[in-house]
mmCIF file of C-alpha atoms in Angstrom:
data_model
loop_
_atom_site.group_PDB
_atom_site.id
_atom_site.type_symbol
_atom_site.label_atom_id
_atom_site.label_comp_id
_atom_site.label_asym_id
_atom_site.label_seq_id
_atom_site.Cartn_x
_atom_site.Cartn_y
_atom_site.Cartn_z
ATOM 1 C CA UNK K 953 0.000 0.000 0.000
ATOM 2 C CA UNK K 954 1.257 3.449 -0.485
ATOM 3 C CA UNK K 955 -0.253 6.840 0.374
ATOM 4 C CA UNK K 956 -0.236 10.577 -0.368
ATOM 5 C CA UNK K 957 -2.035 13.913 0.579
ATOM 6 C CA UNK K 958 -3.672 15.501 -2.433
ATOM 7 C CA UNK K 959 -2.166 19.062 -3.056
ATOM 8 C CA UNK K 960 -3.827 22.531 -4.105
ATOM 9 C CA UNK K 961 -3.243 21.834 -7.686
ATOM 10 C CA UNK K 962 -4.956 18.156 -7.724
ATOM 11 C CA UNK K 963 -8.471 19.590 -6.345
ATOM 12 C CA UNK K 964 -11.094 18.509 -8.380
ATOM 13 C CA UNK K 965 -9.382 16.002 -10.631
ATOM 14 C CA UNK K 966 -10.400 12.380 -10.287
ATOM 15 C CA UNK K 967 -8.994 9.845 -8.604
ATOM 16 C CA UNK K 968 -7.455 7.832 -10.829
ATOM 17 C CA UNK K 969 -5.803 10.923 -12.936
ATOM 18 C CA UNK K 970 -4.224 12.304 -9.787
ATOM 19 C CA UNK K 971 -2.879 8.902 -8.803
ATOM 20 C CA UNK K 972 -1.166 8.362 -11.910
ATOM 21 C CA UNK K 973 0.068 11.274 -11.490
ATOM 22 C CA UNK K 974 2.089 10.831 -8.369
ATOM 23 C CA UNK K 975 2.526 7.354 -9.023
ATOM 24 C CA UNK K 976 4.046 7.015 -12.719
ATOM 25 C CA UNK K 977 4.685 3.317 -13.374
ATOM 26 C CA UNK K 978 0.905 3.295 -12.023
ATOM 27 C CA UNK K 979 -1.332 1.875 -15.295
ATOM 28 C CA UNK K 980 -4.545 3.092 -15.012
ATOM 29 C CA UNK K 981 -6.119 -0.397 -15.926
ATOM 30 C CA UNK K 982 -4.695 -1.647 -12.320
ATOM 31 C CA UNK K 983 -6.743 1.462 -10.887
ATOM 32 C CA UNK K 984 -9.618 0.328 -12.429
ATOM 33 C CA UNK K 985 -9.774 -2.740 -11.462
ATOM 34 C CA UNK K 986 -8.357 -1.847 -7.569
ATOM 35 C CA UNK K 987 -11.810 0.547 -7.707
ATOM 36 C CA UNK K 988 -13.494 -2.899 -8.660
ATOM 37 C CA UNK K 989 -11.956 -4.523 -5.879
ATOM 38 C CA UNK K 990 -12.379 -1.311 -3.206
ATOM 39 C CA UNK K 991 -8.609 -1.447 -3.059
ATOM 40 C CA UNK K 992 -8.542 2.730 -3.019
ATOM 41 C CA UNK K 993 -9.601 4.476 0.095
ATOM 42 C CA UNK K 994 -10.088 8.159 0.503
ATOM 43 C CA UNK K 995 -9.347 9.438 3.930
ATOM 44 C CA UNK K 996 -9.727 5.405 4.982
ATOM 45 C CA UNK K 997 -13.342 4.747 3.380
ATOM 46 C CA UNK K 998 -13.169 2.689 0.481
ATOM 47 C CA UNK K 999 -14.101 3.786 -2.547
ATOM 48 C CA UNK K 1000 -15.829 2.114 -5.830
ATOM 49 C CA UNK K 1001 -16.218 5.127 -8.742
ATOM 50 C CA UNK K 1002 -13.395 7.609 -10.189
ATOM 51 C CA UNK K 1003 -14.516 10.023 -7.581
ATOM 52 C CA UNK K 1004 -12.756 13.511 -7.699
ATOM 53 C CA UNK K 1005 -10.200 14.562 -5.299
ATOM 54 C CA UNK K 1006 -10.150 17.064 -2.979
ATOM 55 C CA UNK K 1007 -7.163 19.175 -1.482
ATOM 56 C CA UNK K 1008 -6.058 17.696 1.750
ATOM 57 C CA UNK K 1009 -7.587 14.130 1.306
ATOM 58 C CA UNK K 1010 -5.264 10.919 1.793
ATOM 59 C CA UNK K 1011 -5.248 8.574 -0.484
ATOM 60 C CA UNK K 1012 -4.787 4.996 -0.487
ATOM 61 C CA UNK K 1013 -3.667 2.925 -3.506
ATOM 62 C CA UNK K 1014 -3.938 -0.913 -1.880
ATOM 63 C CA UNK K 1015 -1.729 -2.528 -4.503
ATOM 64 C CA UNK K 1016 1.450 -5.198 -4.669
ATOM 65 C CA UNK K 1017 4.469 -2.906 -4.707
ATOM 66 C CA UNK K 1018 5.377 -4.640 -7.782
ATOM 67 C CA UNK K 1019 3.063 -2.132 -9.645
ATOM 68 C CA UNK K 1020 4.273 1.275 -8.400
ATOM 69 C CA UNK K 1021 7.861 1.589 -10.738
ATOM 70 C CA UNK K 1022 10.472 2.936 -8.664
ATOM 71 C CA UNK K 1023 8.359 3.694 -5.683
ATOM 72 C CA UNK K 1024 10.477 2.381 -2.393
ATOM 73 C CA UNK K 1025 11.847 -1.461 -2.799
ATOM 74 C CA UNK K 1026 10.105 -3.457 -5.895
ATOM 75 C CA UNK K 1027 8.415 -6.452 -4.630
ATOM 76 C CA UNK K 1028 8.457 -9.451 -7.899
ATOM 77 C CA UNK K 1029 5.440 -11.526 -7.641
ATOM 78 C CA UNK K 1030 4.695 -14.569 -9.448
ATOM 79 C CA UNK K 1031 1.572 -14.992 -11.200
ATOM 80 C CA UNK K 1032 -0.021 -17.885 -11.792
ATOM 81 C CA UNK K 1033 -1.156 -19.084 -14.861
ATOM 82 C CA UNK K 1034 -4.593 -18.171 -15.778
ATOM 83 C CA UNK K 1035 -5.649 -22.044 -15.653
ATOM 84 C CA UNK K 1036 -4.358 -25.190 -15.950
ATOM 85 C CA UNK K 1037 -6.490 -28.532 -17.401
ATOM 86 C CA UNK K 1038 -7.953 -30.588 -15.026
ATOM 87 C CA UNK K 1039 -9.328 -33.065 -17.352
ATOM 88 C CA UNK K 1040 -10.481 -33.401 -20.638
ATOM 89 C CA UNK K 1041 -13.252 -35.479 -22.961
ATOM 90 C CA UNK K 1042 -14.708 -35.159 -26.230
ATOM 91 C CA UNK K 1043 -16.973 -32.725 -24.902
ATOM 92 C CA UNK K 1044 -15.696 -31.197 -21.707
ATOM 93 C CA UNK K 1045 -12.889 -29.362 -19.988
ATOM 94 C CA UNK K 1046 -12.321 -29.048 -16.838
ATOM 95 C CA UNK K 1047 -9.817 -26.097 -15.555
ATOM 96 C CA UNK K 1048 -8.836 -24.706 -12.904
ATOM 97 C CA UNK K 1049 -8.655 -21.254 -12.826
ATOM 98 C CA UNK K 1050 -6.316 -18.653 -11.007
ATOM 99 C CA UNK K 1051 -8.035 -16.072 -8.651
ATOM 100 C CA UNK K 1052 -9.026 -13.039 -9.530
ATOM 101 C CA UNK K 1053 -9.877 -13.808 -13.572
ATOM 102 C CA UNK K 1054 -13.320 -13.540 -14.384
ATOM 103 C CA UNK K 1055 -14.510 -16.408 -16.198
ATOM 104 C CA UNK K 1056 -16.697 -14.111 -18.535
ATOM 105 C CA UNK K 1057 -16.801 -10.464 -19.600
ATOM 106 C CA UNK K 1058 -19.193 -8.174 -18.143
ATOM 107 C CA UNK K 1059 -19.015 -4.855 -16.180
ATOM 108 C CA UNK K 1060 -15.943 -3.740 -15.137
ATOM 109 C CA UNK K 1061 -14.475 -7.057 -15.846
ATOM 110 C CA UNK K 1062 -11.785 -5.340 -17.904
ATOM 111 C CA UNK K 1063 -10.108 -7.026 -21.284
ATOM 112 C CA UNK K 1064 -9.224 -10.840 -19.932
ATOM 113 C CA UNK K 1065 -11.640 -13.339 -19.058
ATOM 114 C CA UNK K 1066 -11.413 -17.253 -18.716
ATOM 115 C CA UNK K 1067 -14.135 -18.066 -21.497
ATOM 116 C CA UNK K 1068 -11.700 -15.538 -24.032
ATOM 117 C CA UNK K 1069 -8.692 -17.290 -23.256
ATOM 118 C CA UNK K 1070 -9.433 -20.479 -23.814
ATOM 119 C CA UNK K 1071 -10.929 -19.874 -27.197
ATOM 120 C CA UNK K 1072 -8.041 -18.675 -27.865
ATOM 121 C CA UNK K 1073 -5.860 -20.940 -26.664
ATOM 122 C CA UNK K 1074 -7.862 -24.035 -27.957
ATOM 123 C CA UNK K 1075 -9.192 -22.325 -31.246
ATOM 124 C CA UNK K 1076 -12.539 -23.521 -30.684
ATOM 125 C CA UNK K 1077 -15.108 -20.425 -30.686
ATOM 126 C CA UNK K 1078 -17.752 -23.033 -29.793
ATOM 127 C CA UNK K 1079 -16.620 -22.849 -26.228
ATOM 128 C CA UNK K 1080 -19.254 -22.433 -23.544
ATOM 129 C CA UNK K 1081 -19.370 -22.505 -19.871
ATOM 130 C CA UNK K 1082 -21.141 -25.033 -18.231
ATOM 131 C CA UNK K 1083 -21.242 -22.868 -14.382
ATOM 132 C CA UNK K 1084 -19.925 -19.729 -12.882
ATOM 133 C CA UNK K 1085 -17.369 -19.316 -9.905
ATOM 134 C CA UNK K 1086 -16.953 -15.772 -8.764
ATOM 135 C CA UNK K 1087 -13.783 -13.557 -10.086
ATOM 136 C CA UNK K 1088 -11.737 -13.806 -6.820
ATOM 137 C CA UNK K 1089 -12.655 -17.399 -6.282
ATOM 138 C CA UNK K 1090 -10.139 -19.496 -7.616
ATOM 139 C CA UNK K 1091 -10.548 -23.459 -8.682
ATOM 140 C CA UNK K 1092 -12.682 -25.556 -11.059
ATOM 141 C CA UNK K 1093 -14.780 -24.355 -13.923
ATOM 142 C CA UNK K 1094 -16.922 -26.618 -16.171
ATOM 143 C CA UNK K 1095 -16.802 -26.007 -20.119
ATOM 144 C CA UNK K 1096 -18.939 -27.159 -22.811
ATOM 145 C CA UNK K 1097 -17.293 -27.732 -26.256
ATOM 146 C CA UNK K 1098 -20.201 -26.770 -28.005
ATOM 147 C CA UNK K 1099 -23.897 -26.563 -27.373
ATOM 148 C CA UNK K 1100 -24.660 -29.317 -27.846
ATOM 149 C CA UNK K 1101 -23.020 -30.979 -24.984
ATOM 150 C CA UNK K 1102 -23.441 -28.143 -22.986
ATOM 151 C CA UNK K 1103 -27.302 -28.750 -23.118
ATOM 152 C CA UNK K 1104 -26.101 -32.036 -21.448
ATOM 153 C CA UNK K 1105 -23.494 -30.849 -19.386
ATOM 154 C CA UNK K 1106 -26.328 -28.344 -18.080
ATOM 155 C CA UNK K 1107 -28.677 -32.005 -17.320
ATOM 156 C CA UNK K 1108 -26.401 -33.495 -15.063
ATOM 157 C CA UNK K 1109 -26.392 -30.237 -12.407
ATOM 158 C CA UNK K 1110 -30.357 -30.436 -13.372
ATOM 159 C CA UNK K 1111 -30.531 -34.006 -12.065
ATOM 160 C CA UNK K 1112 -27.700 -33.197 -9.495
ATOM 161 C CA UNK K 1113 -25.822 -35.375 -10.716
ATOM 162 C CA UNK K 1114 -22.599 -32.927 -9.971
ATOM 163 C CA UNK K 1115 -21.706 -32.190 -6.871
ATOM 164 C CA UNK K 1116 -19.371 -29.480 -6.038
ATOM 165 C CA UNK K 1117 -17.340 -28.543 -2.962
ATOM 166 C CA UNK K 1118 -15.039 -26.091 -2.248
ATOM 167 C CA UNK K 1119 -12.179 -25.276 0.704
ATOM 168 C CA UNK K 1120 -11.624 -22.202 2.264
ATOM 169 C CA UNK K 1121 -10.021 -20.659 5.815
ATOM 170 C CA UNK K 1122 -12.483 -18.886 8.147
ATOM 171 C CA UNK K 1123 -12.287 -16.980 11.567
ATOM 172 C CA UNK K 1124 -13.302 -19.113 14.365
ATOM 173 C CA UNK K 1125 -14.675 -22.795 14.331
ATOM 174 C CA UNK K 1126 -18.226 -23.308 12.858
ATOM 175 C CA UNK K 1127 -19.914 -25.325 14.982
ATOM 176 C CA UNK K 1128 -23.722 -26.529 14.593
ATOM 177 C CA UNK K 1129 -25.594 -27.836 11.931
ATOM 178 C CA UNK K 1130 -27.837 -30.981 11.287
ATOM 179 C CA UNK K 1131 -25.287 -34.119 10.495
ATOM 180 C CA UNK K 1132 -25.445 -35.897 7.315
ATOM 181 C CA UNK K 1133 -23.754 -38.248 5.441
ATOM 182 C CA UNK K 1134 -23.364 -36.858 1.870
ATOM 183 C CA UNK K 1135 -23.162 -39.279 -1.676
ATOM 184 C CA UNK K 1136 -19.638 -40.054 -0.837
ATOM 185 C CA UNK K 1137 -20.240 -41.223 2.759
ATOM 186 C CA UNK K 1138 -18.785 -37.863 3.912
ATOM 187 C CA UNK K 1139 -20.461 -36.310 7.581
ATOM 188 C CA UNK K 1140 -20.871 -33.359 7.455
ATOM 189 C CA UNK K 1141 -22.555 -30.524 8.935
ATOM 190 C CA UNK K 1142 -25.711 -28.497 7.235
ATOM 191 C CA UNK K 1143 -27.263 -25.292 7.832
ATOM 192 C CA UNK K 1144 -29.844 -23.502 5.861
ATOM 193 C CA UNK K 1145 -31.074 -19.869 5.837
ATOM 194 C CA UNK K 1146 -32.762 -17.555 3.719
ATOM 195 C CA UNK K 1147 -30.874 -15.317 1.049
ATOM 196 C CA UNK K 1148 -31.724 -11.966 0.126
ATOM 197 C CA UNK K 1149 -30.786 -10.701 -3.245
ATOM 198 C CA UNK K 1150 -31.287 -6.674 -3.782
ATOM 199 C CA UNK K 1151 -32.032 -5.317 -7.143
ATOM 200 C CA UNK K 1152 -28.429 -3.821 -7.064
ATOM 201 C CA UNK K 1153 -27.065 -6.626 -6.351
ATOM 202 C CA UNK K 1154 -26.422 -7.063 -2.231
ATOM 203 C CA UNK K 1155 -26.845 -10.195 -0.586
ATOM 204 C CA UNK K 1156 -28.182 -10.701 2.988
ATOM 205 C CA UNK K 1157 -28.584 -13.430 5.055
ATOM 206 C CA UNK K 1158 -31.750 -14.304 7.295
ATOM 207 C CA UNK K 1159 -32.527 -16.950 9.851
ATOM 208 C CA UNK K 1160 -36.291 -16.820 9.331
ATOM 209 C CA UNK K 1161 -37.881 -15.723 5.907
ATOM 210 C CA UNK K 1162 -38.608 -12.517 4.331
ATOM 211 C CA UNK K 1163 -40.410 -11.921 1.698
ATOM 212 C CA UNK K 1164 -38.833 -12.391 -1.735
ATOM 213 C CA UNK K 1165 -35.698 -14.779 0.119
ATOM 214 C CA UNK K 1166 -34.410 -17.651 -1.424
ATOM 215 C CA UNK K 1167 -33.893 -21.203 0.714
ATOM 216 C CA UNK K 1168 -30.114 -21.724 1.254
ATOM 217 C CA UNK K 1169 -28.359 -24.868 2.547
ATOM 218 C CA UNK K 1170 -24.800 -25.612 2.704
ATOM 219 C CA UNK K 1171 -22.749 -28.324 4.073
ATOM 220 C CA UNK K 1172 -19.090 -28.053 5.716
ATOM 221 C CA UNK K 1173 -16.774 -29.789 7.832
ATOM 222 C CA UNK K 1174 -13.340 -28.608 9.628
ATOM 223 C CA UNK K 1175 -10.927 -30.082 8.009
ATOM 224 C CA UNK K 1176 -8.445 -28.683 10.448
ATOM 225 C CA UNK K 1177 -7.776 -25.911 12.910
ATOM 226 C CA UNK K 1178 -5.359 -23.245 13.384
ATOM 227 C CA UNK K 1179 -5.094 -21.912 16.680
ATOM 228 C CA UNK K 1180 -4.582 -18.365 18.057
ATOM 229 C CA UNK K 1181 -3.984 -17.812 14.219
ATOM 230 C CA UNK K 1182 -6.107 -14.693 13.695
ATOM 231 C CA UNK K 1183 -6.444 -11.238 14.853
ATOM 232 C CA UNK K 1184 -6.693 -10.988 18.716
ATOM 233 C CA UNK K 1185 -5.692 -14.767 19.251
ATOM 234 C CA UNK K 1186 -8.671 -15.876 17.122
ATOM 235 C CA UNK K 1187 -8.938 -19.160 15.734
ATOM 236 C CA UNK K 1188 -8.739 -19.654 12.061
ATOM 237 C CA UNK K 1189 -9.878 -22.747 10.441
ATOM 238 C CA UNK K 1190 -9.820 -24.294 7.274
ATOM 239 C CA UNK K 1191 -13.036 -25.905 6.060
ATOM 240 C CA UNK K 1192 -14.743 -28.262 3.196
ATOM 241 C CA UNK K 1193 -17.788 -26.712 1.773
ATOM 242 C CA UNK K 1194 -20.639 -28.796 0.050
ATOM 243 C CA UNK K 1195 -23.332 -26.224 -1.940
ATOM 244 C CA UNK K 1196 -26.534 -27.935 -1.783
ATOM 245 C CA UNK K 1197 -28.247 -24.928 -3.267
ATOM 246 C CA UNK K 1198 -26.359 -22.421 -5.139
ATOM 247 C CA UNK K 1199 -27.170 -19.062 -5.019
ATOM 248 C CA UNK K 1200 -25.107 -15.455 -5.131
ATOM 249 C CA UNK K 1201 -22.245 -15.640 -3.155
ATOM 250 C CA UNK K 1202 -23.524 -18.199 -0.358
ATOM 251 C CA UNK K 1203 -20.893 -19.666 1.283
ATOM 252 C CA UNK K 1204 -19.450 -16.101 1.837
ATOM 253 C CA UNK K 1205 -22.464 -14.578 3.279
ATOM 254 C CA UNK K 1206 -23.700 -17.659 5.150
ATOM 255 C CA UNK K 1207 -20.451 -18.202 6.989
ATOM 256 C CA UNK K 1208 -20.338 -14.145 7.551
ATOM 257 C CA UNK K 1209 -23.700 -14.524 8.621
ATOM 258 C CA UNK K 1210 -22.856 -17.324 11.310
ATOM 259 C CA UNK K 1211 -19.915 -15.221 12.573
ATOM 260 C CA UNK K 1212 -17.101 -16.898 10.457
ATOM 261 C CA UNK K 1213 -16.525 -14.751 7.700
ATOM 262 C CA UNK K 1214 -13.704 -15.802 4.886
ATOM 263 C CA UNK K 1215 -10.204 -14.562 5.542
ATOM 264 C CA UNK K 1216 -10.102 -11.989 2.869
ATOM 265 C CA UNK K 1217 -13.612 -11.216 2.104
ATOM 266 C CA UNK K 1218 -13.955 -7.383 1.607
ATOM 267 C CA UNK K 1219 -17.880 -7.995 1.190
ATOM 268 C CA UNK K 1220 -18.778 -9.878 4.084
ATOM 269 C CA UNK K 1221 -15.372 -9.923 6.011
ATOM 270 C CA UNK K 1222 -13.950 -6.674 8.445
ATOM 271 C CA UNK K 1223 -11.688 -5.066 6.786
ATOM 272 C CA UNK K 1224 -10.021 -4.894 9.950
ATOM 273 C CA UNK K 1225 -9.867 -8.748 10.119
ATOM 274 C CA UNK K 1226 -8.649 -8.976 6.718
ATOM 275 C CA UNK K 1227 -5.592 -6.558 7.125
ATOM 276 C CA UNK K 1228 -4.161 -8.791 10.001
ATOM 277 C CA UNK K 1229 -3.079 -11.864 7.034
ATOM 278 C CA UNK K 1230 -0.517 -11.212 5.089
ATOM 279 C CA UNK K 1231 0.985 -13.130 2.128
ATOM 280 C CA UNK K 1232 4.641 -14.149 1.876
ATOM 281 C CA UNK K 1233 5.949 -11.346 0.205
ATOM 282 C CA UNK K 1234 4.476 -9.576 3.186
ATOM 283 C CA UNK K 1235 1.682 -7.700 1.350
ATOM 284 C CA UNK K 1236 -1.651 -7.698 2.024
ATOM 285 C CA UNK K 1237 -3.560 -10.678 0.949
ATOM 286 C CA UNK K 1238 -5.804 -9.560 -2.129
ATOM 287 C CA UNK K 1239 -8.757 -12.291 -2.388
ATOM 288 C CA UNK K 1240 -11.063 -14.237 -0.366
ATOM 289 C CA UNK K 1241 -9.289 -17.389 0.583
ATOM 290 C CA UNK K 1242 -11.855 -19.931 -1.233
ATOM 291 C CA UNK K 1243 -11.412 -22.571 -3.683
ATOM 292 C CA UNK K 1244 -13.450 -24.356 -5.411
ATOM 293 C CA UNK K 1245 -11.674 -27.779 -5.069
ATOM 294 C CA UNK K 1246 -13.834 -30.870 -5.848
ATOM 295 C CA UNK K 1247 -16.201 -32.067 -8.701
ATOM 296 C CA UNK K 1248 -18.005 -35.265 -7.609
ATOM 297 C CA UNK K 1249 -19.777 -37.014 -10.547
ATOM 298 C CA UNK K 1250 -23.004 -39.354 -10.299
ATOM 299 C CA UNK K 1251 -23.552 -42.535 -12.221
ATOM 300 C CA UNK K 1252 -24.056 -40.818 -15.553
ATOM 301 C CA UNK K 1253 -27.195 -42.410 -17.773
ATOM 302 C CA UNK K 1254 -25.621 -43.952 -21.180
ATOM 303 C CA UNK K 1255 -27.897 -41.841 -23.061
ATOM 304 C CA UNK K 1256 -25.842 -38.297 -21.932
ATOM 305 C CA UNK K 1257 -22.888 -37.876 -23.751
ATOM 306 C CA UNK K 1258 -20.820 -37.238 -20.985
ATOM 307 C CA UNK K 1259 -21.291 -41.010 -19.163
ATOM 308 C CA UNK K 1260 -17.817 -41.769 -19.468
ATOM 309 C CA UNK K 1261 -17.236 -39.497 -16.707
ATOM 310 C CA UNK K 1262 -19.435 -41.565 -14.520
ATOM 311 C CA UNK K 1263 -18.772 -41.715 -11.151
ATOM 312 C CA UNK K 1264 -15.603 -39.538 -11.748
ATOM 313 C CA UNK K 1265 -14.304 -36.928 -8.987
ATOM 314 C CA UNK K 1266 -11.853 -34.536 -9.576
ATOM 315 C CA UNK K 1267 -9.962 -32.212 -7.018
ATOM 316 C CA UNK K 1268 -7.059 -29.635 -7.061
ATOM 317 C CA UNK K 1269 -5.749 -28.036 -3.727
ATOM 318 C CA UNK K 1270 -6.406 -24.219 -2.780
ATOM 319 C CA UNK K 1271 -3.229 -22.140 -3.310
ATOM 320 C CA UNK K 1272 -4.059 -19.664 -0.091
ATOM 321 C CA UNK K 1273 -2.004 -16.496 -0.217
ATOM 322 C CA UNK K 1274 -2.942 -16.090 3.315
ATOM 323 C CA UNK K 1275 0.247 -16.805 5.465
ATOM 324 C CA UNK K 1276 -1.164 -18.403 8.884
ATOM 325 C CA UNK K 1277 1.045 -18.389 11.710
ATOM 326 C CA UNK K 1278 0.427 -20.316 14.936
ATOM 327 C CA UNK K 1279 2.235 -22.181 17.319
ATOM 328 C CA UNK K 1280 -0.527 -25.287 17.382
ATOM 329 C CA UNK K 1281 -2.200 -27.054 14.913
ATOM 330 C CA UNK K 1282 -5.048 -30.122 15.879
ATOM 331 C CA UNK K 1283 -7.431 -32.148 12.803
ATOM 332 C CA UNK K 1284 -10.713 -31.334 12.494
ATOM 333 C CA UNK K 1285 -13.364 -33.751 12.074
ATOM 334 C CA UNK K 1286 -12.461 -34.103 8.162
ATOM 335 C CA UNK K 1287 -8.605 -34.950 8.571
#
């Protein structure tokens, strides 16, 4: 993160302008996207819009050091690739995607998207995706190689017949739930709510429903526990997620909602919270830590053309940028 006082002569220009201003290997893409992210605070409320400036405001630009040229010691960081394969049929890939790529354009999205690349990459324009994972989520994405097995593709989440699961580190140890033993003869834990969806887009969480909610239910387990790890001594843990129903952003704002909020969530996290993990380069870490990390396949009907993945599960690992530090370590239930 770096800092600075806006002067006499920057009143009135917009925030983005003036920051390239004092900040010259700044691109103004990577302020774009930081306003995306609510990475640029103004007087330490964070900001979304090219707001203008005005004289005697402080400014902060929350971005790797890497990107400011010259501007104090020049942090390298290595990116990941944009995906890797998982696996791949006649008619499907599966990839697994690096955090913070979208995997289609939209609003303030800017230029590179996952569905773009791999066109590109594979040459086939025919390309669809099969289901969504948010920008800053990293893990695995579904694609269709044309429409016609994406119709299919699309038939085995109708008959849930896919069954997807992702990992992510939390404050505190969840606790609760109804036990259940899931397709794989996995326990785990479920809790359902109600989700609110505004028309501009915010999510909230109930306990008992509202009018216009949406029935969410979610399954988890601890896989393990990291103690004292967190701000104040707080416990972090890492936990498996199972999405029973799958609506906007539900394990992030059911876990916030139950008092474990993602380490890293700007939406549903503190931001207070968040600025306690650091990554190993020492900067501040930039995404929600949450992966999605398993597909689990049913027995696939001969009649779809994607039965050869019958009763197939694939899983990657979660690459956390958080660093968690603690002097103790004990399995969850899952481990």
């Amino acid at each position: 993160m770096k800092s600075f006082i806006v002067n006499k002569d920057q009143n009135g220009l917009h925030v983005v302008k003036v920051s390239t201003e004092v900040f010259p290997g700044l691109k103004a893409a990577d302020l774009y996207k930081a306003l995306k992210h609510k990475d640029i605070r103004i007087d330490g409320k964070k900001i979304s819009s090219d707001v203008k400036v005005t004289e005697g405001q402080e400014v902060q630009v929350w971005l790797p050091d890497s990107l400011f040229d010259g501007e104090g010691d020049k942090v390298v960081i290595k990116k990941d690739p944009d995906y890797k394969i998982v696996a791949e049929t006649d008619g499907l890939l599966i990839v697994n995607k690096r955090q913070g790529l979208p995997v289609h354009s939209g609003k303030n999205t800017g230029e590179q998207n996952l569905i773009d690349i791999i066109r590109r990459d594979t040459g086939n324009r025919s390309l669809e995706l099969v289901h969504r994972i948010d920008m800053n989520t990293g893990g695995m994405v579904m694609l269709a190689k044309n429409k016609d097995y994406l119709e299919d593709a699309i038939e085995l989440f109708r008959k849930d017949l896919v069954t997807k699961r992702y990992r992510c580190l939390v404050l505190g140890v969840p606790e609760g739930g109804e036990t259940v033993l899931c397709k794989d003869d996995a326990i785990m834990n479920e809790v359902s709510a109600f989700l609110e969806k505004t028309r501009s887009g915010e999510v909230y969480v109930h306990d008992t429903e509202h009018p216009g909610d949406l029935p969410i239910t979610t399954r988890y387990r601890v896989l393990q526990v990291f103690k004292g790890a967190g701000p104040e001594g707080t416990d972090v843990s890492e936990i498996e997620c199972e999405l029973v129903t799958g609506r906007t952003h539900q394990i992030r704002a059911q876990f916030a909602h139950l008092g474990h909020p993602i380490v890293g969530d700007g939406n549903y996290g503190r931001n207070k919270d968040n600025l306690f993990f650091k990554r190993k380069d020492g900067g501040r870490v930039r995404y929600q830590q949450l992966f999605a990390t398993s597909l689990l396949l049913g027995k696939i009907p001969v009649t779809n053309s994607h039965h050869v993945l019958s009763g197939r599960n694939f899983t990657t690992e979660p690459r956390y940028e958080a660093v968690i530090v603690t002097g103790k370590k004990r399995n969850g239930n899952g481990r």
